[in-house]
Coordinates of N, CA and C in Angstrom, one line a residue:
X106 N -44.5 -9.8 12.9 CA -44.8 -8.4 13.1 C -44.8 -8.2 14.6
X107 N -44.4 -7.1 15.1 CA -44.1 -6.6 16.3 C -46.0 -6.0 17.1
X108 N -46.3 -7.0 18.0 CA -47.5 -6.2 18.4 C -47.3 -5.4 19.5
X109 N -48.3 -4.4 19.0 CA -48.2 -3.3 20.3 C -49.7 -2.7 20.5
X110 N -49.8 -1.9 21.3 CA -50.9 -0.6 21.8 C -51.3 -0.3 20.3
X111 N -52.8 -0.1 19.7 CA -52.8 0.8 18.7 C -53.0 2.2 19.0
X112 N -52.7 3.1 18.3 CA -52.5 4.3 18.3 C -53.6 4.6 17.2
X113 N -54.2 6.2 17.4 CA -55.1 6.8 16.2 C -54.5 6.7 14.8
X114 N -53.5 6.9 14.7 CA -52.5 7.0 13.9 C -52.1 5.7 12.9
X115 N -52.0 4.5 13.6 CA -51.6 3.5 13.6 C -50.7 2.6 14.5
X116 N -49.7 2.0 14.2 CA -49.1 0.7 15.6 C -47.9 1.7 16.1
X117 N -48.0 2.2 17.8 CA -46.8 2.8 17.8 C -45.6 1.8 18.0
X118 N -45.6 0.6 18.0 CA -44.1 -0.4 17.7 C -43.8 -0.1 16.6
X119 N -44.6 0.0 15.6 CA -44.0 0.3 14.0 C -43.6 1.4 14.0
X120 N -43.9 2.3 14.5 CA -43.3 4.1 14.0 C -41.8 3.7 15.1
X121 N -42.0 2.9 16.3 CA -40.8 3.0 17.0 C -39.7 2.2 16.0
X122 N -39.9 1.3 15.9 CA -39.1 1.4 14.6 C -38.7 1.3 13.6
X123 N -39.5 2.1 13.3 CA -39.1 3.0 12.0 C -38.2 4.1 12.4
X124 N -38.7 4.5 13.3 CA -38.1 5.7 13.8 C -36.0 5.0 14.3
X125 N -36.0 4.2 14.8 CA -34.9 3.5 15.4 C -34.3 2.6 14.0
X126 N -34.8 2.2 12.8 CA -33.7 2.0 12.0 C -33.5 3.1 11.0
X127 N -34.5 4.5 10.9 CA -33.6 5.5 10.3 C -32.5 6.3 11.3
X128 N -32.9 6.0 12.6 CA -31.9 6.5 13.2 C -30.3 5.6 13.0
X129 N -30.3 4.4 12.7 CA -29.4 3.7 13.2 C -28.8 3.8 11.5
X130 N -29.9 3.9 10.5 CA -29.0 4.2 9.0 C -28.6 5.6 8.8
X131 N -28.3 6.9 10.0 CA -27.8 7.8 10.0 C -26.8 7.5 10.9
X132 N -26.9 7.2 11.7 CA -25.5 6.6 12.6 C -24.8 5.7 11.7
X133 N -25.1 4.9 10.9 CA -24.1 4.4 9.9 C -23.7 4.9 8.9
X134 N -24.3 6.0 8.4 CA -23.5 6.6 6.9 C -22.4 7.6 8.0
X135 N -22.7 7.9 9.0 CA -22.1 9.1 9.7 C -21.4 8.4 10.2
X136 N -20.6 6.9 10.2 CA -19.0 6.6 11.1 C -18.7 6.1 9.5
X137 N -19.5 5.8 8.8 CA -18.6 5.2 7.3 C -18.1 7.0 7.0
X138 N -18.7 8.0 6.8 CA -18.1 9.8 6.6 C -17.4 9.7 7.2
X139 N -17.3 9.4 9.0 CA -15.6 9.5 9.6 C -14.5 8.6 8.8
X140 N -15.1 7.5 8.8 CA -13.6 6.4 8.4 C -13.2 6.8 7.2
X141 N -14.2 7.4 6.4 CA -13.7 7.9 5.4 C -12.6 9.1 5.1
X142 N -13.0 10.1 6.0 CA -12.5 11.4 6.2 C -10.9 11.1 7.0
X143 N -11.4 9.9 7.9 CA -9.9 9.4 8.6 C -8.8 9.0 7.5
X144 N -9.7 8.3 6.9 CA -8.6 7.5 5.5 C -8.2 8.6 4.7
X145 N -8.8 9.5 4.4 CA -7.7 10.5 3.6 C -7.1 11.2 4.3
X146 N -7.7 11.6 5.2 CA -6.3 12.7 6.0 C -5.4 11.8 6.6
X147 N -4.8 10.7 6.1 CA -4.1 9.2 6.9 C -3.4 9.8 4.8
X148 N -3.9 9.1 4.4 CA -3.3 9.8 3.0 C -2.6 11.2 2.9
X149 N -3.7 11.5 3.1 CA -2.7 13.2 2.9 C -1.6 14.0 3.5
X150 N -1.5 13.3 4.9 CA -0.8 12.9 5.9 C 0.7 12.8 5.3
X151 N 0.6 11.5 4.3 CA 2.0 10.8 3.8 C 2.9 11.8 3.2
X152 N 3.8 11.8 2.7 CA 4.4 12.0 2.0 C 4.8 11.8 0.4
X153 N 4.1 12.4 -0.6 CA 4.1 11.9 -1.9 C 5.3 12.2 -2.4
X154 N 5.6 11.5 -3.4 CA 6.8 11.6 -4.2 C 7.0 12.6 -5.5
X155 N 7.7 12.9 -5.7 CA 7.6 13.8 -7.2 C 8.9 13.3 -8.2
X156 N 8.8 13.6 -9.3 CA 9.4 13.6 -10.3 C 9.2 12.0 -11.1
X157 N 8.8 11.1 -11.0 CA 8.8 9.8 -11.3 C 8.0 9.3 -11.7
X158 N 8.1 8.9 -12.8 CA 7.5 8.1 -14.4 C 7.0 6.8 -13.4
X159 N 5.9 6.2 -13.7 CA 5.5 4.8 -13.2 C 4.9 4.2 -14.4
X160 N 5.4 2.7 -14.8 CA 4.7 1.8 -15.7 C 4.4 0.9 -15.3
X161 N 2.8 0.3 -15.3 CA 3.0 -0.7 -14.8 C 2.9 -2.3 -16.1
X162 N 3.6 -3.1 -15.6 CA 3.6 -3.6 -17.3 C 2.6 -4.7 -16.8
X163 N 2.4 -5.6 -15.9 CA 1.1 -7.0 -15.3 C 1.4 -6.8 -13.9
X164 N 0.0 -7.0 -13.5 CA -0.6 -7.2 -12.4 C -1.2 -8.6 -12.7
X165 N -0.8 -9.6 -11.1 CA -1.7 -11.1 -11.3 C -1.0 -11.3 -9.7
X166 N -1.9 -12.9 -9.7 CA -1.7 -13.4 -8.6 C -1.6 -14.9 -8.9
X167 N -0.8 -14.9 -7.5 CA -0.2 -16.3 -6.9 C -1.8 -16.9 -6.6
X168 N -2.6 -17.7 -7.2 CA -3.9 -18.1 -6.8 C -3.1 -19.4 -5.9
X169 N -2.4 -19.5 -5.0 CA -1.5 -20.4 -4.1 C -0.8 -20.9 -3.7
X170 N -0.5 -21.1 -2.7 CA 1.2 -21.1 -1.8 C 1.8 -21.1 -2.7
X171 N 3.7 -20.9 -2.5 CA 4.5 -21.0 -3.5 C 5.8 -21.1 -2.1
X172 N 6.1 -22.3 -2.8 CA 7.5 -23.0 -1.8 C 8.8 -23.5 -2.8
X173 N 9.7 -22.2 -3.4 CA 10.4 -22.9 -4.1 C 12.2 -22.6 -2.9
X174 N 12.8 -23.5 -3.1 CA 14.0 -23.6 -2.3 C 15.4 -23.9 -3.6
X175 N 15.9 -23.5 -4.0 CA 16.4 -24.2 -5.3 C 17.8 -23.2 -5.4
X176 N 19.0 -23.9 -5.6 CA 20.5 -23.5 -6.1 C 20.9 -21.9 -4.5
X177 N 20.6 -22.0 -3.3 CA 20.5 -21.1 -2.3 C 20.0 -19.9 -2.8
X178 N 18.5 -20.4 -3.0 CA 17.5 -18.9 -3.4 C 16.5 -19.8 -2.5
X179 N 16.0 -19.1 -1.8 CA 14.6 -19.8 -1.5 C 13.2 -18.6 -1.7
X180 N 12.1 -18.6 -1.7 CA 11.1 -17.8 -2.3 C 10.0 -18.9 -1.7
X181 N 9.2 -18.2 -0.7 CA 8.0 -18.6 0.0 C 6.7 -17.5 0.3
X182 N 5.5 -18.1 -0.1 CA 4.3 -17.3 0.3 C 3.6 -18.1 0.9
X183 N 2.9 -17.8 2.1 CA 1.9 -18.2 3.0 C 0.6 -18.3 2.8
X184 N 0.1 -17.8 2.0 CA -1.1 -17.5 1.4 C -1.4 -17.1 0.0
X185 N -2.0 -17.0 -0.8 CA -2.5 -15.9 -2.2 C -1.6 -14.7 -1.8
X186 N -1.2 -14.2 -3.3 CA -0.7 -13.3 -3.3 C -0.6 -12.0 -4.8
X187 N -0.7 -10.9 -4.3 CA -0.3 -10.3 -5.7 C 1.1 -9.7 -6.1
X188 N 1.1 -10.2 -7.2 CA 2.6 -9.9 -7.8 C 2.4 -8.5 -9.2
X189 N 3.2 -7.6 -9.1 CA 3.1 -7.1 -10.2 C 5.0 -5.8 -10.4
X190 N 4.7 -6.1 -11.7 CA 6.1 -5.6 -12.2 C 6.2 -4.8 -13.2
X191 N 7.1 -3.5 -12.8 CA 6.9 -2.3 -13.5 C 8.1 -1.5 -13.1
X192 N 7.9 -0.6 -14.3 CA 9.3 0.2 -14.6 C 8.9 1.8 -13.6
X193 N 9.8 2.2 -13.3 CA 10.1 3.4 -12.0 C 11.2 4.2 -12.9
X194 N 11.0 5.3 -13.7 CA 12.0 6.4 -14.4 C 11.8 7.3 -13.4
X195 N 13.0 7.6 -12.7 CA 13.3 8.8 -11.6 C 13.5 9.8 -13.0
X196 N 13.3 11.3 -12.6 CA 13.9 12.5 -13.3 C 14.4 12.9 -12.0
X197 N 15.8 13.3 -13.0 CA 16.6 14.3 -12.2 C 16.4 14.6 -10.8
X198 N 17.0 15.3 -9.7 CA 16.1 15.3 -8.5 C 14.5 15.0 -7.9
X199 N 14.4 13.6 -8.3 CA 13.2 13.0 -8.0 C 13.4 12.4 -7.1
X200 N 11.8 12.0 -6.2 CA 12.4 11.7 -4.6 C 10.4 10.7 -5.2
X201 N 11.0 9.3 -4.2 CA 9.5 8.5 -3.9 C 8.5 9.1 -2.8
X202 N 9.0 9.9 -1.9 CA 8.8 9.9 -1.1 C 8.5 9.3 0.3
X203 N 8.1 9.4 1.5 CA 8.4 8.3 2.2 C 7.2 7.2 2.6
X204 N 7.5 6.2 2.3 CA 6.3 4.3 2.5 C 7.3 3.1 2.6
X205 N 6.1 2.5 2.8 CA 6.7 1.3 2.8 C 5.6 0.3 2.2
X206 N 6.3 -1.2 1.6 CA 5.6 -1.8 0.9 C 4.8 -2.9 1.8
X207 N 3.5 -3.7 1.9 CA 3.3 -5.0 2.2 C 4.1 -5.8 1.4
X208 N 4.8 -6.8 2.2 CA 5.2 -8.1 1.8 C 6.4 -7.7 1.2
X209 N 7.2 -8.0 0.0 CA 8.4 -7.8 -0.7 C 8.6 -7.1 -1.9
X210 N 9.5 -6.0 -2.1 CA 10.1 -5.5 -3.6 C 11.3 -6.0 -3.9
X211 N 11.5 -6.2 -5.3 CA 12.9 -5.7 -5.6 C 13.0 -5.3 -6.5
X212 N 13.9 -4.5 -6.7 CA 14.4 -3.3 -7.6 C 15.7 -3.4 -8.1
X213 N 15.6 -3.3 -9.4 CA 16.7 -3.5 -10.0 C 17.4 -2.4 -11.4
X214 N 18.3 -1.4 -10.6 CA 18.3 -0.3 -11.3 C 19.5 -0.6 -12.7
X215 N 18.1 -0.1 -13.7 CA 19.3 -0.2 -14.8 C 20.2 1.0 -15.8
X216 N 19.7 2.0 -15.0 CA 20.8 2.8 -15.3 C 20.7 4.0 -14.7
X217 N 21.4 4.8 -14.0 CA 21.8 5.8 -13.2 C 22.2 5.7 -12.1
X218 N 21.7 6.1 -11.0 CA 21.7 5.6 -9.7 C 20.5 6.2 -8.7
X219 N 20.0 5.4 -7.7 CA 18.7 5.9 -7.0 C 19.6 5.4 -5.1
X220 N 19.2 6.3 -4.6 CA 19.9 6.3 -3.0 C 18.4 5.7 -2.4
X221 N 18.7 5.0 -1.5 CA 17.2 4.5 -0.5 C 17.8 4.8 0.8
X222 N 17.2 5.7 1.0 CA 17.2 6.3 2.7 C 16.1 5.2 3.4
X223 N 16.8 4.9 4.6 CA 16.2 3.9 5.6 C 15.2 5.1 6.9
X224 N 14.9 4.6 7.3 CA 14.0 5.4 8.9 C 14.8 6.0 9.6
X225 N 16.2 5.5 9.7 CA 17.2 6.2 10.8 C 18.0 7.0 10.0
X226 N 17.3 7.6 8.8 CA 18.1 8.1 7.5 C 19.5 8.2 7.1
X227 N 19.8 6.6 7.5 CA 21.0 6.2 7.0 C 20.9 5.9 5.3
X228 N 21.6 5.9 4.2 CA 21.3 5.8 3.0 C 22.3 4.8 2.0
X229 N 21.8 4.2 1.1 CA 22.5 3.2 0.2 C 22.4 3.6 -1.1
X230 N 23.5 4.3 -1.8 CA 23.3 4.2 -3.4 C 23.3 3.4 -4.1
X231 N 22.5 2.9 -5.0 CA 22.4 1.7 -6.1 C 22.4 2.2 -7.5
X232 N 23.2 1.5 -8.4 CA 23.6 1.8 -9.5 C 24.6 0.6 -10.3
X233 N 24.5 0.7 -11.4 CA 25.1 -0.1 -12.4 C 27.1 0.4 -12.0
X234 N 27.5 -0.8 -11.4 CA 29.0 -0.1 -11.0 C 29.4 -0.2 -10.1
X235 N 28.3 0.4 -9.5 CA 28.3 1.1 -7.8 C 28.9 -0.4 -6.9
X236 N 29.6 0.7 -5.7 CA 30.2 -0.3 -5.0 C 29.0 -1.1 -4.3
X237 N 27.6 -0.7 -4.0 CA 26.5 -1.9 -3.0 C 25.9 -2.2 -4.7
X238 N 26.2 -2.2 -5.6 CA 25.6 -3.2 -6.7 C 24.5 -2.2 -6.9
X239 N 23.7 -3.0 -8.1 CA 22.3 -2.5 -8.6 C 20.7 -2.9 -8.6
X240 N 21.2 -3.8 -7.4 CA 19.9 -4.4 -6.8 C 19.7 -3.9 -5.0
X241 N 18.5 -4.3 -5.1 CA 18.3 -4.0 -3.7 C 16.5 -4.7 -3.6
X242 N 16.2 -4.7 -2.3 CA 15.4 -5.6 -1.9 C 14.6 -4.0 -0.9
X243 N 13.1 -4.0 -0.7 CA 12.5 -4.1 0.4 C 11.9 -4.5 1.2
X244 N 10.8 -4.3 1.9 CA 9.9 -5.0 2.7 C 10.0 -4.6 4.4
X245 N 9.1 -4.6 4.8 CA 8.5 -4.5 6.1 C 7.9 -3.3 6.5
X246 N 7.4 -3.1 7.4 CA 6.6 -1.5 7.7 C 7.5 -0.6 8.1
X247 N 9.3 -0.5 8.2 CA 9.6 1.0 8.2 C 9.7 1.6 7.3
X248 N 9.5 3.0 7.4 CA 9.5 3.5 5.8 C 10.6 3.6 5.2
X249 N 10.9 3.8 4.0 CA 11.7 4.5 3.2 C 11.9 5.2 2.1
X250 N 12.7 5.8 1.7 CA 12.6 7.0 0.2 C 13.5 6.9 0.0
X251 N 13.6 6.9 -2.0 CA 14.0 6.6 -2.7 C 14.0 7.8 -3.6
X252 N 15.9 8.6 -3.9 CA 15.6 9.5 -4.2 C 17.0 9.3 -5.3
X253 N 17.2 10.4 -6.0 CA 17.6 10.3 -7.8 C 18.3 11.5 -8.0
X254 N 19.6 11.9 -7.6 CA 20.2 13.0 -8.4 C 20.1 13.7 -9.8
X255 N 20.6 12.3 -10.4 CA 20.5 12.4 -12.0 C 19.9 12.3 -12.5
X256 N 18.7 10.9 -12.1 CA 18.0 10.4 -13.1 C 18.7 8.7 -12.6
X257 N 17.6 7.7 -13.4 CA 17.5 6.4 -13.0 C 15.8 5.5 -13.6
X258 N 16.4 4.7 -14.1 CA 15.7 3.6 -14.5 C 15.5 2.3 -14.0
X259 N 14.5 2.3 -12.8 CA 14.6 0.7 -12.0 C 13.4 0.1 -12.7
X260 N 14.0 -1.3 -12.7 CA 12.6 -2.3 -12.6 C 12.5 -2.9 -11.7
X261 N 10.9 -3.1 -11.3 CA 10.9 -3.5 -9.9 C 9.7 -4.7 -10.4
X262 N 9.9 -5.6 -9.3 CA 8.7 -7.0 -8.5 C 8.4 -6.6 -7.4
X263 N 6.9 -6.6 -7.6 CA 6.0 -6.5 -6.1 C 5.7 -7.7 -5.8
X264 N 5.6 -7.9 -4.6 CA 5.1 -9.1 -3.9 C 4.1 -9.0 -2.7
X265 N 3.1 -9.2 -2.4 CA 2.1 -8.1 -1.7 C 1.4 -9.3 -1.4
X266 N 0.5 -9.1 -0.4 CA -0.8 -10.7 0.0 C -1.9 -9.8 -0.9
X267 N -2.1 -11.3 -0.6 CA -4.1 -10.7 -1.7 C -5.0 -9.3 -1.2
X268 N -5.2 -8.9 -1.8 CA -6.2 -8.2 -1.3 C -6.8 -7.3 -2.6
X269 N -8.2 -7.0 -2.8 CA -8.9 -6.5 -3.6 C -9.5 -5.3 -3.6
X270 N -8.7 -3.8 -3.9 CA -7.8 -4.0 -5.3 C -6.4 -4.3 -4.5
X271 N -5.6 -4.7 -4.4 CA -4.0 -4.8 -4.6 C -3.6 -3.7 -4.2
X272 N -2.8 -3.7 -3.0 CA -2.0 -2.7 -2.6 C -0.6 -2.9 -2.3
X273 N 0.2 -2.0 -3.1 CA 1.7 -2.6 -3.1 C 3.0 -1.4 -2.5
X274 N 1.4 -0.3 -2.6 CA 2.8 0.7 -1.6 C 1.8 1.2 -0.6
X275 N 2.5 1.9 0.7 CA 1.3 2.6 2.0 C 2.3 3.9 2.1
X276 N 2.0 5.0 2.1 CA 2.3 6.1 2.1 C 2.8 6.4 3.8
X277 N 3.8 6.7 4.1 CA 4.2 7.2 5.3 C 4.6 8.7 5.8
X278 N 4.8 9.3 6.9 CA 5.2 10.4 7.4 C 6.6 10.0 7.4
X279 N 7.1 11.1 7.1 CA 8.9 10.9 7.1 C 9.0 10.8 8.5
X280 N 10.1 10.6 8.5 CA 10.6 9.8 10.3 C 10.9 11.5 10.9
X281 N 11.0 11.2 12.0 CA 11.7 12.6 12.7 C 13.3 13.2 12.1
X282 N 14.0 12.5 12.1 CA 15.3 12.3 11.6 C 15.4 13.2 10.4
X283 N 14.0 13.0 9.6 CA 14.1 13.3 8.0 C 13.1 15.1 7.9
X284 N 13.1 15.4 8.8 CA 11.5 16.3 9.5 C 12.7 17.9 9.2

């Protein structure tokens, strides 16, 4: 216990802090309110998508490294990881809007066709036929959008590092290019 002067009242070191850890549990709920208020307007910020069905069929993890090298495919993680795999039904003029994923997607459209606009909104149609094929890969922090004239049916693999809960997409501002 903190000795001090007694006061009529009782110990003024005790009321000092008392007084000094309600002050310091109002200074902390009041920067956890900013971070909070930051993190959604950082959300709302992004760019959401419309028109698009999402299923997700498992969510799990790599509980540890994974080093396979085999027939010129190689597939490596550095750490724990979450994987999860799920179907993406574009309607008609549907657009993902613009993000980008942690760590690796691939997408494998099985029927229609979906365009992926890059950051320098250069664009690649993918489709069953199509001259770039019906696969396609993401990954890294530029963004991009994924958008659907017709309509389209991809299945995709996430590949993401650990983290609790699991985050496999981060919502972005469209580039200037796209503005």
């Amino acid at each position: 216990m903190i000795k001090c002067p007694q006061d009529a009242g009782g110990s003024l070191g005790e009321e000092k802090v008392m007084r000094l850890l309600r002050s310091k549990k109002k200074w902390t709920a009041a920067t956890i309110g900013v971070a909070m208020i930051g993190m959604l307007a950082t959300v709302a910020l992004g760019s959401p998508g419309s028109g698009i069905t999402t299923t997700n069929f498992v969510t799990a993890n790599f509980d540890h490294t994974v080093h396979l090298n085999s027939d010129q495919v190689k597939f490596q993680t550095k750490d724990f990881t979450d994987v999860r795999i799920q179907r993406l039904v574009f309607a008609p003029g549907s657009y993902s809007g613009w993000h980008h994923h942690p760590g690796m997607v691939l997408v494998t459209v099985e029927s229609g066709a979906v365009t992926l606009w890059k950051s320098d909104c250069s664009s690649t149609t993918y489709g069953p036929g199509l001259p770039d094929g019906a696969v396609f890969a993401e990954g890294g922090d530029d963004p991009v959008q994924a958008t659907s004239t017709d309509g389209a049916t991809n299945y995709v693999v996430l590949v993401a590092p650990n983290a609790n809960p699991p985050v496999f997409r981060i919502e972005d501002d469209p580039p200037p290019c796209a503005e």
